[in-house]
Amino acid sequence: MAITVSIGGVDKSDQIEWESLSVEQVKTSQIDTCSFKLKKHAGKTYSPAIGDSVLVQDGATSIFGGIVVKINNSIEAGLLTRLAVQCVSYEKQLDRYLAVREFTSVSARYILNALLDEFVNQPSKEIDLGESTETWTTEDGTVAANTTAGQFIEGSQSRKFTATASNTATARRETTLDLTLFSDATASTTSDKIKFYVYVDTLANLASIRLLCVSDAGATYTNYYETTVVAASLVAGWNEIIVLKSAFTSSGSPNWNDIKKRQYRVTASASGTVNVSIDDCRLIKSTAFTMGSVKDADAPTIGSVKFNYESVSSAIKQVAEMVGCDWYIDPVRVLHFFAPLTEPAPFGLTDTSANFAWDSLDVSQDSATVKNQIYVRGGEYQGASTDFDTDADGVSLNYRSPYRIKNLTVTVAAVSKTVGVDNLADPASYDCLYNFMEKTLKFKTATKPTAGQLIKMTGNPMIPVIIKKGDASSIATHGIYEFLILDKTILTQQGARDRASAELTAYRDTLIEGSFTTDTTGLRAGQTISIAIAARGISDTYIVQSVYFRTKSPTGFIYDIKIVSTRSFGVIEYLLGLLRDSKKQITMNDDEVIDEVQDIDETATVADVWTQGSMNAQTETITFGEAEQDDLNHGTVFVLTPYVFSGFADTKRPFILDGSLLS
């Protein structure tokens, strides 16, 4: 078959030195790796970049998907540039995000979805979550809230559609959404996806599920995008449905930037009534991680698990261990979560099969990893209020409680005493002090109980989680192999039982290891493979532990396969386990608040604007008036001099006798 290497979504196979291409694939939390070399010269100038996506395929089979993490640039013969490229699988991307969340009494599927939605697949945009805060309008059949445990995958409920035989159940939710933008206002293209979950109770009674994204308001359906999912593509129980925006068909003239409502329609087959619960519909990026191959994740209910700033890959690993499952991320970012021995290899090995090198098969057996009686010591849980009595001896000032006690009250001879916090409170202000960590009640000399007085401590004891669980069949076969698990994040007895059960499932039998070589494609870590070689006395089913791909020609691989009978810890996984255990020693307070500091780049544009006008405008008012005095045509009165005028109104004039024209 042809070997294809795509970088950034573009086939670059002709740029790769085929003899340098190799892929190593390992189980669960360990990271798959890929390496290759390419040359740059006058005719070939392409260079990959750090962070580019890489997909390696053997024919139609995808054998590696991941990102470029290292490029080594060297010179050969003084002229030729050679690039050595190293890549890691998509599990490594999950290590970029830290999970901080506590879950109680939910399924593994619920936790996995929350880890991806809240911490990994960002940005996204919520469309319809089925919660009580949303308003839905039923158009046909019966549609109601569903709070049944296990039938919602986000929040506290889903939306349940009940359709009778050959009929439909239809409902719409009206909110205007711009689906060309994610929640952080970054652009969404038609290569992005719409994801939602459906829970089907009776698959034989289902015909189809339809989703419309409508640009019309109210009950009008003229302009919309549509997708229909037929029952044949689903399974009973949970299904993750993912549709490219470009894969929706359109009617009329809808617009992704103006979706006024969504209509969901469930159509029953003629066989009978079907109940379908729809939950957690949202817009996700084309590069988002999805849960299309999550199996065996609905039972048992996980009692309690808390993640204290742990990588998402570590959190998924812990969930897998709690329910006895394996997991991996495939080359197209799909999470596979499954019980061991439930993902079969595409072929097995027999005496007559020609799909492996006969002399390459090697199998050995080792009992060093057997664990068949497990002790789990978890954290502490708060018990019901209890009385703890002790008799005073008249000498001691200090009395110990059997547990650390919260909400403590104290009486001595039925008389209530004031209690302070040791090392914090002033002893003079209290009858006694209590040291929670030392479990010690401390009196002072002045308040020391006398001999025979009853000291009663009342409060909520912090009871340690301790359980013991064994596997009778394994003990009968191999004898007792005990093992202790210390995990302070386990806060319930049921959580401890779940953890012990998962450990027993993985390690109750002896470890059988082996290896072989094949040139047949299709094997990957985590699959189960049947080996029945009568001539060698081998007949068993094994788990593929690792697969190493190396090229034997430009068109084919050789596959070196390692197998085990059950899961074993390698050095890398062991060290990761130690790191994870150290993190579990941190106690998260219920009232912790994160102080988030986020760098934000902003661009400010400044322009000058001039406005002409007075900067100190003042207003004055001047009032003008006229006073007129007309002295013409007034009668004149001549008087003897000397005479002084009194004003314009004075009509008197002096008469000069000497020199006057009248003289």
XYZ file of N, CA and C in Angstrom, residues 100-108 110-112 115 301-308 310 314-323 487-492 494-496 498-499 580 584:
135
model
N -9.268 21.425 37.095
C -9.532 21.739 38.499
C -11.028 21.578 38.712
N -11.423 20.410 39.171
C -12.866 20.168 39.319
C -13.081 18.925 40.164
N -14.177 18.896 40.887
C -14.569 17.729 41.679
C -15.867 17.165 41.122
N -15.955 15.835 41.028
C -17.153 15.164 40.538
C -17.626 14.168 41.600
N -18.927 14.094 41.784
C -19.507 13.165 42.748
C -20.721 12.485 42.136
N -20.748 11.164 42.200
C -21.899 10.349 41.788
C -22.312 10.606 40.344
N -21.345 10.570 39.436
C -21.625 10.678 38.009
C -20.855 9.575 37.280
N -21.164 9.404 35.992
C -20.510 8.366 35.200
C -19.181 8.863 34.649
N -18.358 7.923 34.199
C -17.096 8.282 33.551
C -17.362 9.114 32.304
N -19.728 11.265 31.734
C -20.023 12.635 32.151
C -18.730 13.390 32.444
N -17.812 12.736 33.162
C -16.545 13.382 33.527
C -15.711 13.652 32.289
N -15.608 12.675 31.397
C -14.800 12.849 30.186
C -15.322 14.006 29.340
N -14.351 17.275 30.982
C -12.928 17.576 30.832
C -12.635 18.173 29.461
N -21.225 4.046 38.542
C -21.175 5.454 38.906
C -19.962 5.695 39.788
N -19.201 6.717 39.472
C -18.000 7.032 40.250
C -18.411 7.813 41.485
N -18.055 7.281 42.644
C -18.463 7.906 43.895
C -17.917 9.303 44.056
N -16.593 9.458 43.880
C -15.981 10.758 44.070
C -14.621 10.792 43.408
N -14.307 11.900 42.745
C -12.970 12.126 42.206
C -12.748 13.624 42.133
N -11.531 14.053 42.524
C -11.196 15.476 42.515
C -9.868 15.654 41.793
N -9.829 16.600 40.872
C -8.609 16.892 40.129
C -8.043 18.219 40.625
N -6.805 18.160 41.122
C -6.149 19.325 41.701
C -5.071 19.838 40.756
N -4.383 19.097 37.636
C -3.725 17.989 36.959
C -3.977 18.087 35.463
N -3.758 13.173 32.455
C -3.670 12.479 33.740
C -5.054 12.259 34.338
N -5.929 13.253 34.194
C -7.291 13.115 34.708
C -8.033 11.990 33.989
N -7.899 11.920 32.661
C -8.550 10.840 31.905
C -8.006 9.491 32.351
N -6.698 9.417 32.576
C -6.080 8.169 33.008
C -6.654 7.721 34.355
N -6.836 8.674 35.276
C -7.393 8.319 36.580
C -8.820 7.806 36.460
N -9.608 8.464 35.612
C -10.984 8.000 35.401
C -10.970 6.581 34.829
N -10.073 6.335 33.866
C -9.970 5.004 33.268
C -9.611 3.957 34.312
N -8.672 4.279 35.204
C -8.275 3.332 36.244
C -9.422 3.049 37.203
N -10.230 4.064 37.501
C -11.320 3.891 38.461
C -12.385 2.933 37.959
N -12.590 2.884 36.647
C -13.625 1.999 36.099
C -13.029 0.817 35.340
N -4.348 7.295 48.218
C -4.891 8.330 47.332
C -5.826 9.220 48.145
N -5.342 10.402 48.530
C -6.124 11.280 49.390
C -7.313 11.913 48.684
N -7.390 11.794 47.369
C -8.541 12.381 46.669
C -9.761 11.476 46.711
N -9.605 10.229 47.159
C -10.755 9.330 47.304
C -11.418 9.647 48.634
N -12.635 10.162 48.574
C -13.287 10.687 49.772
C -14.526 9.903 50.184
N -14.819 8.774 49.519
C -15.965 7.948 49.888
C -15.563 6.486 49.880
N -17.328 4.099 48.605
C -17.625 3.544 47.291
C -16.519 3.888 46.301
N -15.987 5.104 46.381
C -14.878 5.473 45.515
C -13.677 4.580 45.734
N -13.411 4.206 46.996
C -12.300 3.307 47.300
C -12.567 1.909 46.757
N -14.379 1.171 44.112
C -14.198 1.257 42.660
C -12.720 1.208 42.291
N -11.894 1.923 43.060
C -10.453 1.949 42.767
C -9.831 0.580 42.967
N 1.858 12.196 39.927
C 0.434 12.351 40.173
C 0.114 12.133 41.650
N -1.620 14.621 44.718
C -2.803 14.252 45.475
C -2.667 14.626 46.948
